[in-house]
XYZ file of N, CA, C and O in Angstrom:
480
model
N 205.917 147.151 113.811
C 205.378 148.392 113.590
C 206.176 149.246 112.692
O 205.523 149.883 111.963
N 207.494 149.063 112.872
C 208.390 150.020 112.163
C 208.284 149.494 110.515
O 208.537 150.247 109.596
N 208.054 148.116 110.489
C 208.067 147.479 108.946
C 206.749 148.064 108.365
O 206.755 148.446 107.109
N 205.631 148.090 109.198
C 204.439 148.655 108.502
C 204.562 150.116 108.117
O 204.023 150.623 107.174
N 205.176 150.858 108.871
C 205.260 152.161 108.601
C 206.109 152.491 107.437
O 205.794 153.235 106.553
N 207.266 151.625 107.362
C 208.139 151.581 106.084
C 207.253 151.449 104.845
O 207.520 151.938 103.754
N 206.371 150.459 104.921
C 205.705 149.845 103.872
C 204.671 150.967 103.443
O 204.429 151.253 102.219
N 204.117 151.527 104.292
C 202.972 152.495 104.003
C 203.559 153.642 103.241
O 203.075 154.452 102.498
N 204.873 154.035 103.828
C 205.649 155.158 103.208
C 206.170 154.975 101.710
O 206.004 155.851 101.031
N 206.419 153.728 101.525
C 206.869 153.199 100.320
C 205.563 153.246 99.357
O 205.661 153.830 97.998
N 204.339 152.770 100.013
C 203.141 152.919 99.173
C 202.829 154.424 98.776
O 202.522 154.748 97.436
N 202.884 155.229 99.731
C 202.507 156.580 99.458
C 203.602 157.402 98.617
O 203.200 158.141 97.691
N 204.732 156.822 98.525
C 205.813 157.598 97.660
C 205.445 156.886 96.287
O 205.454 157.897 95.123
N 205.184 155.819 96.055
C 204.748 155.346 94.833
C 203.615 155.847 94.275
O 203.454 156.312 92.958
N 202.551 155.945 95.195
C 201.296 156.538 94.603
C 201.530 158.089 94.253
O 200.578 158.444 93.249
N 202.209 158.674 94.644
C 202.470 160.187 94.262
C 203.304 160.238 93.097
O 203.378 161.397 92.639
N 203.862 159.148 92.557
C 204.616 159.275 91.201
C 203.611 159.752 90.071
O 202.499 159.501 90.371
N 204.134 160.412 89.211
C 203.050 160.925 87.858
C 202.431 159.733 87.081
O 203.235 158.691 87.099
N 201.308 159.660 86.791
C 200.520 158.808 86.154
C 200.261 157.311 87.045
O 199.493 156.499 86.178
N 200.698 157.265 88.121
C 200.726 155.841 88.836
C 199.067 155.927 88.997
O 198.281 154.759 88.938
N 198.231 156.821 89.411
C 196.842 156.727 89.843
C 195.943 156.541 88.644
O 195.165 155.651 88.595
N 196.579 157.156 87.466
C 195.589 156.839 86.205
C 196.016 155.545 85.735
O 195.141 154.990 85.201
N 197.235 154.890 85.584
C 197.355 153.526 85.589
C 196.446 152.432 86.184
O 195.866 151.706 85.892
N 196.599 152.906 87.372
C 195.688 151.758 88.437
C 194.342 152.056 88.172
O 193.574 151.019 88.079
N 193.684 153.253 87.798
C 192.147 153.384 87.564
C 191.812 152.715 86.230
O 191.010 152.204 85.841
N 192.948 153.039 85.318
C 192.662 152.239 83.973
C 192.732 150.806 83.998
O 191.768 150.176 83.431
N 193.471 150.155 84.693
C 193.522 148.904 84.794
C 192.459 148.245 85.660
O 191.687 147.286 85.072
N 191.883 148.982 86.553
C 190.714 148.614 87.446
C 189.463 148.638 86.321
O 188.406 147.772 86.346
N 189.546 149.719 85.438
C 188.171 149.945 84.284
C 188.426 148.804 83.658
O 187.104 148.290 83.041
N 189.366 148.484 82.948
C 189.418 147.409 81.952
C 189.020 146.064 82.602
O 188.438 145.172 81.882
N 189.340 145.778 83.911
C 188.946 144.380 84.445
C 187.501 144.419 84.641
O 186.844 143.529 84.457
N 186.988 145.608 85.089
C 185.588 145.608 85.420
C 184.660 145.534 83.994
O 183.891 144.821 83.870
N 185.213 146.115 83.007
C 184.571 146.333 81.498
C 184.711 144.920 81.059
O 183.742 144.410 80.343
N 185.886 144.180 81.187
C 186.243 143.170 80.411
C 185.661 141.783 81.142
O 185.388 140.905 80.403
N 185.616 141.830 82.422
C 185.225 140.587 83.024
C 184.208 140.435 83.970
O 183.785 139.387 84.557
N 183.790 141.517 84.509
C 182.627 141.579 85.638
C 181.423 141.968 85.074
O 181.502 142.999 84.460
N 180.309 141.411 85.456
C 179.095 141.801 85.266
C 178.386 141.258 84.055
O 179.017 140.416 83.405
N 177.110 141.425 83.895
C 176.553 140.849 82.646
C 176.762 141.863 81.268
O 176.289 141.125 80.319
N 177.167 142.860 81.396
C 177.615 143.611 80.031
C 179.105 143.615 79.887
O 179.456 144.564 79.147
N 179.721 142.511 80.313
C 181.187 142.671 80.075
C 181.463 142.041 78.642
O 180.526 141.462 77.883
N 182.842 142.251 78.325
C 183.133 141.651 76.874
C 182.959 140.202 76.882
O 182.759 139.565 75.923
N 183.522 139.274 77.947
C 183.215 137.830 78.137
C 181.728 137.570 77.749
O 181.446 136.843 77.151
N 180.999 138.320 78.516
C 179.289 137.932 78.257
C 178.923 138.303 76.980
O 178.018 137.559 76.213
N 179.285 139.274 76.270
C 179.085 139.776 74.904
C 179.568 138.623 74.027
O 178.615 138.343 73.044
N 180.666 138.046 74.191
C 181.195 137.113 73.311
C 180.222 135.925 73.552
O 180.004 135.181 72.479
N 179.951 135.497 74.526
C 179.276 134.231 74.960
C 177.699 134.680 74.228
O 177.195 133.633 73.876
N 177.203 135.701 74.400
C 175.984 135.971 73.578
C 175.878 135.834 72.219
O 175.212 135.247 71.542
N 176.976 136.431 71.683
C 177.303 136.260 70.121
C 177.449 134.801 69.868
O 176.809 134.436 68.722
N 178.020 133.940 70.486
C 178.270 132.483 70.158
C 176.637 131.850 69.997
O 176.524 131.311 69.373
N 175.886 132.144 71.399
C 174.558 131.686 71.561
C 173.863 132.139 70.218
O 172.929 131.331 69.729
N 173.722 133.294 69.889
C 173.094 134.010 68.524
C 173.365 133.087 67.592
O 172.529 132.807 66.744
N 174.775 132.990 67.310
C 175.087 132.039 66.012
C 174.422 130.664 66.213
O 173.707 130.070 65.005
N 174.269 129.955 67.365
C 173.740 128.682 67.476
C 172.207 128.524 67.251
O 171.715 127.925 66.585
N 171.603 129.981 67.727
C 170.425 129.894 67.491
C 169.886 130.318 65.865
O 168.872 129.790 65.528
N 170.622 130.996 65.429
C 170.494 131.293 63.954
C 170.483 129.952 63.332
O 169.765 129.730 62.298
N 171.490 129.027 63.557
C 171.593 127.794 62.921
C 170.438 126.972 63.116
O 169.813 126.221 62.335
N 169.863 126.960 64.364
C 168.449 126.357 64.674
C 167.472 126.959 63.977
O 166.417 126.131 63.497
N 167.429 128.082 63.732
C 166.421 128.721 62.799
C 166.465 128.138 61.502
O 165.323 127.884 60.741
N 167.560 128.118 60.867
C 167.531 127.582 59.729
C 167.123 126.316 59.467
O 166.467 125.773 58.409
N 167.383 125.186 60.692
C 167.104 123.967 60.660
C 165.403 123.957 60.484
O 164.579 123.227 59.855
N 164.841 124.782 61.403
C 163.317 124.744 61.677
C 162.555 125.380 60.441
O 161.490 124.809 60.040
N 163.320 126.139 59.687
C 162.631 126.722 58.645
C 162.612 125.768 57.408
O 161.544 125.695 56.836
N 163.728 124.989 57.348
C 163.818 124.012 56.354
C 162.654 123.021 56.660
O 162.026 122.426 55.595
N 162.643 122.486 57.962
C 161.379 121.538 58.190
C 160.105 122.099 57.999
O 159.065 121.460 57.530
N 159.835 123.455 58.262
C 158.601 123.966 57.957
C 158.363 124.129 56.657
O 157.110 123.841 56.129
N 159.362 124.332 55.724
C 158.977 124.338 54.324
C 158.693 123.050 53.676
O 157.971 122.729 52.706
N 159.461 122.058 54.262
C 159.104 120.763 53.757
C 157.809 120.203 54.278
O 156.944 119.458 53.619
N 157.308 120.303 55.533
C 156.038 120.082 55.826
C 154.836 121.005 55.201
O 153.767 120.233 54.916
N 155.149 122.107 54.896
C 154.118 123.037 54.062
C 153.881 122.474 52.639
O 152.869 122.251 52.007
N 155.155 121.900 51.947
C 155.093 121.226 50.823
C 154.206 119.944 50.879
O 153.449 119.726 50.005
N 154.337 119.045 52.055
C 153.778 117.769 52.284
C 152.175 118.095 52.271
O 151.220 117.474 51.718
N 151.983 119.230 53.093
C 150.343 119.359 53.242
C 149.815 119.977 52.016
O 148.736 119.420 51.937
N 150.429 120.656 51.059
C 149.907 121.151 49.789
C 149.830 120.008 49.025
O 148.826 119.817 48.289
N 150.737 119.031 48.992
C 150.622 117.871 48.171
C 149.303 117.028 48.808
O 148.731 116.378 47.892
N 149.196 116.901 49.964
C 147.975 116.153 50.556
C 146.608 116.793 50.413
O 145.704 116.028 50.043
N 146.665 118.129 50.229
C 145.408 118.823 49.889
C 145.105 118.663 48.492
O 143.852 118.783 48.100
N 145.896 118.583 47.676
C 145.778 118.557 46.159
C 145.939 117.238 45.257
O 145.617 117.386 44.336
N 146.265 116.237 45.941
C 146.580 115.013 45.302
C 146.122 113.800 46.139
O 146.651 113.396 47.187
N 144.838 113.329 45.891
C 144.616 112.050 46.770
C 145.296 110.943 46.732
O 145.281 110.170 47.664
N 146.129 110.624 45.585
C 147.201 109.653 45.772
C 148.218 109.690 46.600
O 148.833 108.850 47.232
N 148.647 110.974 47.066
C 149.492 111.219 47.912
C 149.152 110.617 49.406
O 150.030 110.166 50.155
N 147.741 110.951 49.777
C 147.270 110.521 50.987
C 147.399 109.060 51.194
O 147.768 108.515 52.178
N 147.181 108.200 50.168
C 147.020 106.824 50.032
C 148.523 106.441 49.922
O 148.901 105.443 50.921
N 149.481 107.237 49.502
C 150.963 106.717 49.501
C 151.498 106.969 51.059
O 152.013 105.964 51.586
N 151.151 107.843 51.502
C 151.574 108.206 53.027
C 150.870 107.078 53.984
O 151.605 106.575 54.869
N 149.710 106.900 53.906
C 148.951 105.973 54.631
C 149.563 104.308 54.470
O 149.968 103.594 55.539
N 150.006 104.140 53.202
C 150.832 102.921 53.113
C 151.976 102.889 53.596
O 152.476 101.763 54.325
N 152.805 103.983 53.486
C 154.124 103.830 54.007
C 154.445 104.184 55.433
O 155.082 103.371 56.092
N 153.620 105.011 56.101
C 153.947 105.045 57.305
C 153.109 104.509 58.289
O 153.654 104.104 59.431
N 151.886 103.968 57.946
C 150.893 103.555 58.951
C 150.497 102.058 58.531
O 149.647 101.284 59.106
N 151.223 101.419 57.543
C 151.170 100.088 56.846
C 149.703 99.885 56.744
O 149.224 98.633 56.967
N 148.984 100.864 56.212
C 147.630 100.412 55.861
C 147.658 99.633 54.579
O 148.483 99.917 53.468
N 146.349 98.755 54.105
C 146.516 97.937 53.127
C 145.140 97.897 52.748
O 144.035 98.080 53.301
N 144.866 97.353 51.282
C 143.715 96.903 50.857
C 143.320 95.430 51.583
O 144.310 94.792 52.034
N 142.142 95.092 51.463
C 141.704 93.914 51.974
C 142.724 92.632 51.144
O 142.726 91.674 51.709
N 142.781 92.775 49.874
C 143.484 91.576 49.243
C 145.106 91.727 49.170
O 145.830 91.056 48.483
N 145.679 92.511 50.155
C 147.126 92.587 50.030
C 147.672 91.985 51.446
O 146.969 92.012 52.416
N 148.855 91.966 51.361
C 149.723 91.313 52.510
C 150.933 92.423 52.573
O 151.396 92.752 51.560
N 151.406 92.725 53.918
C 152.374 93.764 53.980
C 153.498 92.982 54.737
O 153.214 92.451 55.787
N 154.565 93.057 54.331
C 155.873 92.451 54.804
C 156.671 93.781 55.397
O 157.196 94.567 54.439
N 157.282 93.725 56.572
C 157.750 94.937 56.948
C 159.456 94.184 57.201
O 159.702 93.511 58.096
N 160.414 94.836 56.606
C 161.702 94.355 56.365
C 162.439 95.553 57.355
O 162.328 96.754 57.231
N 163.113 94.990 58.378
C 163.893 96.046 59.250
C 165.361 95.829 59.184
O 165.970 94.679 58.959
N 166.155 96.898 59.401
C 167.619 96.761 59.375
C 168.184 96.762 60.706
O 169.210 96.861 60.941
N 167.279 96.625 61.832
C 167.327 96.853 63.193
C 168.289 95.718 63.449
O 168.138 94.414 63.299
N 169.424 95.966 64.475
C 170.401 94.540 64.929
C 169.612 94.285 66.297
O 170.103 94.777 67.385
N 168.613 93.494 66.264
C 168.125 92.973 67.586
C 168.576 91.644 68.006
O 168.860 90.779 66.937
N 168.824 91.619 69.100
C 169.258 90.223 69.738
C 168.063 89.357 69.921
O 167.170 89.930 70.665
N 167.648 88.218 69.485
C 166.802 87.266 69.772
C 166.895 86.769 71.155
O 167.952 86.305 71.444
N 165.637 86.795 71.788
C 165.638 86.197 73.093
C 165.234 84.730 73.231
O 164.013 84.509 72.282
N 165.950 83.888 73.669
C 165.474 82.622 73.726
C 164.247 82.332 75.026
O 164.642 82.995 75.917
N 163.474 81.546 74.561
C 162.240 81.447 75.533
C 162.804 80.045 76.368
O 163.114 78.949 75.578
N 162.778 80.243 77.583
C 163.330 78.881 78.322
C 162.376 77.745 78.161
O 162.976 76.571 78.215
N 161.198 77.990 78.334
C 160.237 76.775 78.137
C 159.473 76.659 76.876
O 159.797 77.760 75.986
N 158.814 75.943 76.601
C 158.041 75.789 75.284
C 156.712 76.412 75.153
O 155.752 76.068 74.501
N 156.668 77.309 76.160
C 155.311 77.947 76.247
C 154.966 78.999 75.034
O 155.890 79.924 74.799
N 154.138 78.729 74.238
C 153.838 79.439 73.020
C 153.262 80.821 73.234
O 153.472 81.822 72.367
N 152.629 80.887 74.496
C 152.052 82.338 74.630
C 153.018 83.239 75.285
O 152.698 84.474 75.294
N 154.071 82.922 75.835
C 155.001 83.777 76.250
C 155.839 84.609 75.090
O 156.146 83.981 74.218
N 156.139 86.017 75.410
C 156.569 86.845 74.540
C 157.760 87.525 75.291
O 157.544 87.642 76.567
């Protein structure tokens, strides 16, 4: 009990020193503004970082959009472009042509255990 009274007396003595109240309030304010809540400086920095990421994403999608618009314009004004795209992407061909597709994929060939020709 005596220890508690001594401790409280020391706290009151320190609290009554000049500028201690102001220092405590200032530190509490800095902690609240800097680290607590959705409007803190930490949240502000995280939002700035996210805005930067989204701006980069916008640049990528804008470039894709410009490329797609160029391709659409080319398809609308050049009939040979449609034929070229049909041949390259969809492997379409004329009746008298053969198409060979070469791939760079590293696929492992699966061996068939029996001689069943219909098994894939």
